[in-house]
């Protein structure tokens, strides 16, 4: 596929799974009408996010509903997707060594089923009380090319996106439930520290790896958290080419992804011009 139309969603998804499954066909149809080949929905699309990062599960309603990757909820989204590639987040129920555990997970589907998954590796604040951390970053082949996925706080760490780029990803889908600052609140989203960092990380991760980054996010309020929106598509130069700002909507951009990535790397190739011998990957003892 030479030209790819990428769409990032800013929208509110709460705890009611059935309501979400009833809402998604409209969003997917809207993206299809705008020609989207790749649609990136937020983290926690299915089941909603935590309402309190300090004491997850302590708020009214407890933790989000957890679903299985091979369960009916994921199958329903795959069926809606048809020939579109759709990434979305959920609270995953899994059994590891006989123990029931939860992961904050991103899933990528087409009408044929699941083609990729990613379990969030970096867990901020109290998230580790609700979820087990994932342990790898792996890209995968899709109808829109080679794709990698990150879940919100993962993008804070340059090594995460770099690992996906080294694994051949030319598009990184970053699914977020990224709230405004809970420690330094601002009356205006545009002045919020987390709003600034959210955009900064998106642009930096795209530019330093010379890839497209498709960044989705939740909107609205859940518990004590107010989500930022700011869904966007960032090109390999780190330029935002489509954005929703704080309101719900679709950020849509079309590009010849492989050609754009190759052009960005023609003179200054950040992947192949690395000096691995000079880097420290662990802290000094």
Coordinates of C-alpha atoms in Angstrom, one line a residue:
X1 CA 0.0 0.0 0.0
X2 CA 1.7 3.2 -1.2
X3 CA -0.7 5.8 0.4
X4 CA -2.0 5.3 3.9
X5 CA -4.7 7.4 5.6
X6 CA -4.1 7.4 9.4
X7 CA -6.8 8.6 11.9
X8 CA -6.3 9.2 15.6
X9 CA -9.4 9.4 17.9
X10 CA -10.0 11.7 20.8
X11 CA -13.2 10.5 22.6
X12 CA -14.6 9.5 26.0
X13 CA -15.0 5.8 26.8
X14 CA -16.4 4.9 30.2
X15 CA -16.9 1.7 32.2
X16 CA -20.0 0.5 30.4
X17 CA -18.7 -2.1 27.9
X18 CA -22.0 -2.6 26.1
X19 CA -22.4 1.1 25.6
X20 CA -18.9 1.3 24.1
X21 CA -19.6 -1.5 21.7
X22 CA -22.8 0.3 20.7
X23 CA -20.8 3.6 20.2
X24 CA -17.9 2.2 18.2
X25 CA -19.7 1.4 14.9
X26 CA -20.4 5.1 14.5
X27 CA -16.8 6.1 15.1
X28 CA -15.5 3.4 12.8
X29 CA -18.0 4.4 10.1
X30 CA -17.0 8.0 10.4
X31 CA -13.3 7.1 10.0
X32 CA -14.2 4.9 7.0
X33 CA -16.1 7.8 5.4
X34 CA -12.9 9.8 5.7
X35 CA -10.9 7.1 4.0
X36 CA -9.0 5.8 7.0
X37 CA -6.9 2.7 6.5
X38 CA -5.6 2.9 10.1
X39 CA -7.7 3.9 13.0
X40 CA -6.1 4.4 16.5
X41 CA -8.6 4.5 19.4
X42 CA -7.6 5.5 22.9
X43 CA -6.2 3.4 25.7
X44 CA -9.0 1.8 27.8
X45 CA -11.5 2.0 25.0
X46 CA -13.1 -1.2 26.2
X47 CA -14.0 -0.8 29.9
X48 CA -12.7 2.6 30.6
X49 CA -9.6 3.7 32.6
X50 CA -8.8 4.0 36.3
X51 CA -10.6 6.8 38.2
X52 CA -7.9 7.4 40.8
X53 CA -4.2 6.9 40.0
X54 CA -3.1 7.0 43.7
X55 CA -5.5 4.3 44.9
X56 CA -6.8 2.4 41.8
X57 CA -9.8 0.3 42.5
X58 CA -10.7 2.3 45.6
X59 CA -13.2 4.6 43.7
X60 CA -16.8 3.8 43.3
X61 CA -17.2 0.9 40.8
X62 CA -13.8 -0.5 41.4
X63 CA -11.5 -1.5 38.6
X64 CA -12.5 -1.5 34.9
X65 CA -14.0 -4.6 33.5
X66 CA -11.3 -7.0 32.3
X67 CA -11.8 -9.0 29.0
X68 CA -9.9 -11.7 27.3
X69 CA -8.1 -11.1 24.0
X70 CA -9.9 -14.1 22.4
X71 CA -13.2 -13.0 24.0
X72 CA -16.4 -11.7 22.3
X73 CA -15.6 -8.0 22.9
X74 CA -12.4 -8.1 20.8
X75 CA -14.2 -10.2 18.2
X76 CA -16.9 -7.6 18.0
X77 CA -14.5 -4.8 17.3
X78 CA -12.7 -7.0 14.7
X79 CA -16.0 -7.6 12.9
X80 CA -16.7 -3.8 12.8
X81 CA -13.2 -3.2 11.4
X82 CA -13.7 -4.9 8.0
X83 CA -10.7 -4.0 5.8
X84 CA -9.6 -1.2 8.2
X85 CA -6.7 -1.7 10.7
X86 CA -8.0 -0.7 14.1
X87 CA -6.0 -0.3 17.3
X88 CA -7.8 0.0 20.7
X89 CA -7.1 -0.4 24.4
X90 CA -8.6 -2.6 27.1
X91 CA -8.0 -4.1 30.5
X92 CA -6.9 -7.7 29.7
X93 CA -7.7 -10.7 31.8
X94 CA -5.1 -13.4 31.5
X95 CA -3.8 -16.4 33.3
X96 CA 0.0 -16.5 33.9
X97 CA 1.5 -19.5 35.7
X98 CA -2.0 -20.4 37.0
X99 CA -2.5 -16.9 38.4
X100 CA -5.3 -14.6 37.2
X101 CA -3.7 -11.2 36.3
X102 CA -4.6 -8.0 34.5
X103 CA -2.7 -6.1 31.9
X104 CA -3.3 -2.7 30.4
X105 CA -3.2 -3.9 26.8
X106 CA -3.4 -2.5 23.2
X107 CA -4.9 -4.7 20.6
X108 CA -4.7 -4.3 16.8
X109 CA -7.4 -6.0 14.6
X110 CA -8.7 -6.2 11.1
X111 CA -11.8 -8.0 10.0
X112 CA -9.8 -11.2 10.0
X113 CA -9.0 -11.0 13.7
X114 CA -6.2 -9.9 16.0
X115 CA -2.9 -9.1 14.3
X116 CA -1.0 -7.5 17.1
X117 CA -1.0 -6.9 20.9
X118 CA 1.1 -4.8 23.3
X119 CA 1.0 -5.0 27.1
X120 CA 1.9 -1.7 28.8
X121 CA 5.4 -1.9 30.2
X122 CA 5.8 1.3 32.1
X123 CA 3.2 1.7 34.9
X124 CA 3.0 5.2 36.6
X125 CA 1.9 6.0 40.1
X126 CA -0.5 3.4 41.4
X127 CA -1.2 1.6 38.1
X128 CA 1.0 -1.3 39.3
X129 CA -1.6 -2.0 42.0
X130 CA -4.2 -2.6 39.2
X131 CA -2.0 -4.1 36.4
X132 CA 1.0 -6.3 35.8
X133 CA 3.6 -4.8 33.6
X134 CA 4.4 -6.1 30.1
X135 CA 7.9 -7.0 29.2
X136 CA 8.6 -6.3 25.5
X137 CA 8.1 -3.9 22.6
X138 CA 7.6 -5.8 19.3
X139 CA 6.4 -4.5 15.9
X140 CA 4.2 -6.5 13.6
X141 CA 3.1 -6.5 10.0
X142 CA -0.3 -5.2 9.1
X143 CA -2.2 -4.2 5.9
X144 CA -0.9 -0.6 6.4
X145 CA 2.7 -1.7 6.8
X146 CA 4.9 -2.5 9.8
X147 CA 3.3 -1.1 13.0
X148 CA 4.3 -0.8 16.7
X149 CA 2.2 0.1 19.6
X150 CA 2.8 2.1 22.9
X151 CA 0.4 2.8 25.7
X152 CA 0.5 6.4 27.1
X153 CA 3.4 6.4 29.8
X154 CA 5.4 4.1 27.5
X155 CA 6.1 7.1 25.2
X156 CA 7.9 8.9 28.0
X157 CA 10.8 6.6 27.5
X158 CA 12.8 7.0 24.3
X159 CA 14.0 3.4 24.4
X160 CA 10.4 2.1 23.9
X161 CA 9.8 3.8 20.6
X162 CA 13.4 3.3 19.5
X163 CA 12.9 -0.5 20.0
X164 CA 9.9 -0.5 17.8
X165 CA 11.7 1.5 15.1
X166 CA 14.6 -0.9 15.3
X167 CA 12.1 -3.7 14.8
X168 CA 11.1 -2.1 11.5
X169 CA 8.0 -0.1 12.6
X170 CA 7.4 2.9 10.3
X171 CA 4.1 3.8 12.1
X172 CA 3.8 3.9 15.9
X173 CA 0.3 3.9 17.3
X174 CA 0.3 5.4 20.8
X175 CA -2.9 4.8 22.7
X176 CA -3.5 7.0 25.7
X177 CA -5.7 7.7 28.7
X178 CA -3.6 10.7 29.5
X179 CA -5.0 13.1 32.1
X180 CA -4.3 16.7 33.0
X181 CA -1.9 17.1 35.9
X182 CA -3.2 15.8 39.2
X183 CA -0.5 17.6 41.2
X184 CA -0.4 21.0 39.6
X185 CA -3.8 21.8 38.2
X186 CA -4.3 24.6 35.7
X187 CA -7.6 26.4 34.9
X188 CA -6.8 26.0 31.1
X189 CA -5.7 22.8 29.4
X190 CA -3.4 24.8 27.1
X191 CA -1.4 25.8 30.2
X192 CA -1.4 22.3 31.8
X193 CA 2.1 20.7 32.3
X194 CA 0.8 17.3 31.2
X195 CA -0.8 18.7 28.0
X196 CA 2.6 20.2 27.1
X197 CA 4.4 16.9 27.8
X198 CA 1.8 14.9 25.9
X199 CA 2.5 16.9 22.7
X200 CA 6.3 17.1 23.3
X201 CA 6.7 13.3 23.7
X202 CA 4.6 12.7 20.5
X203 CA 6.7 15.0 18.4
X204 CA 10.1 13.9 19.9
X205 CA 9.4 10.1 19.5
X206 CA 8.4 10.7 15.8
X207 CA 11.4 12.9 15.0
X208 CA 14.1 11.0 16.8
X209 CA 13.0 7.7 15.0
X210 CA 11.9 9.3 11.8
X211 CA 8.6 7.5 11.8
X212 CA 4.9 8.4 11.8
X213 CA 3.3 8.5 15.2
X214 CA -0.5 8.3 15.5
X215 CA -1.5 9.4 19.0
X216 CA -5.0 8.9 20.4
X217 CA -6.4 9.9 23.8
X218 CA -9.4 9.9 26.0
X219 CA -11.5 13.0 26.6
X220 CA -13.9 14.0 29.4
X221 CA -13.8 13.1 33.1
X222 CA -13.6 9.7 34.9
X223 CA -13.4 9.8 38.6
X224 CA -10.9 12.4 39.6
X225 CA -9.2 12.5 36.2
X226 CA -9.7 15.0 33.4
X227 CA -8.4 13.7 30.1
X228 CA -6.6 15.9 27.6
X229 CA -7.7 14.8 24.1
X230 CA -5.1 16.2 21.8
X231 CA -5.2 13.3 19.3
X232 CA -2.8 13.8 16.5
X233 CA -0.7 12.5 13.6
X234 CA 3.0 13.4 13.6
X235 CA 5.2 13.0 10.6
X236 CA 8.9 11.8 10.5
X237 CA 10.1 15.3 10.9
X238 CA 8.3 15.7 14.2
X239 CA 5.6 18.0 12.7
X240 CA 2.0 17.7 13.7
X241 CA 0.1 17.3 10.5
X242 CA -3.4 16.7 12.0
X243 CA -4.8 17.4 15.5
X244 CA -8.1 17.4 17.4
X245 CA -7.0 19.7 20.3
X246 CA -8.9 19.1 23.6
X247 CA -12.3 18.2 22.1
X248 CA -13.4 14.9 20.8
X249 CA -12.9 14.1 17.1
X250 CA -10.7 12.5 14.5
X251 CA -7.2 13.7 13.4
X252 CA -6.7 12.4 9.9
X253 CA -3.7 12.5 7.6
X254 CA -2.7 10.8 4.4
X255 CA 0.9 9.9 3.4
X256 CA 3.0 7.5 1.5
X257 CA 4.5 6.2 4.7
X258 CA 7.5 4.2 3.4
X259 CA 8.5 6.9 1.0
X260 CA 8.2 9.6 3.6
X261 CA 10.3 7.6 6.1
X262 CA 12.9 6.9 3.4
X263 CA 13.1 10.6 2.5
X264 CA 13.5 11.6 6.1
X265 CA 16.4 9.2 6.5
X266 CA 18.1 10.0 3.2
X267 CA 20.8 12.3 4.6
X268 CA 20.5 12.0 8.4
X269 CA 19.5 8.4 9.3
X270 CA 19.0 8.3 13.0
X271 CA 18.5 4.5 13.0
X272 CA 21.6 3.5 11.1
X273 CA 23.9 6.3 12.3
X274 CA 23.7 5.3 15.9
X275 CA 26.9 4.9 17.9
X276 CA 26.0 2.0 20.1
X277 CA 29.4 1.7 21.7
X278 CA 29.0 5.2 23.2
X279 CA 25.7 4.7 25.0
X280 CA 25.0 3.7 28.6
X281 CA 21.9 1.6 29.0
X282 CA 22.1 1.1 32.7
X283 CA 22.6 3.5 35.6
X284 CA 26.0 3.9 37.1
X285 CA 26.5 1.8 40.2

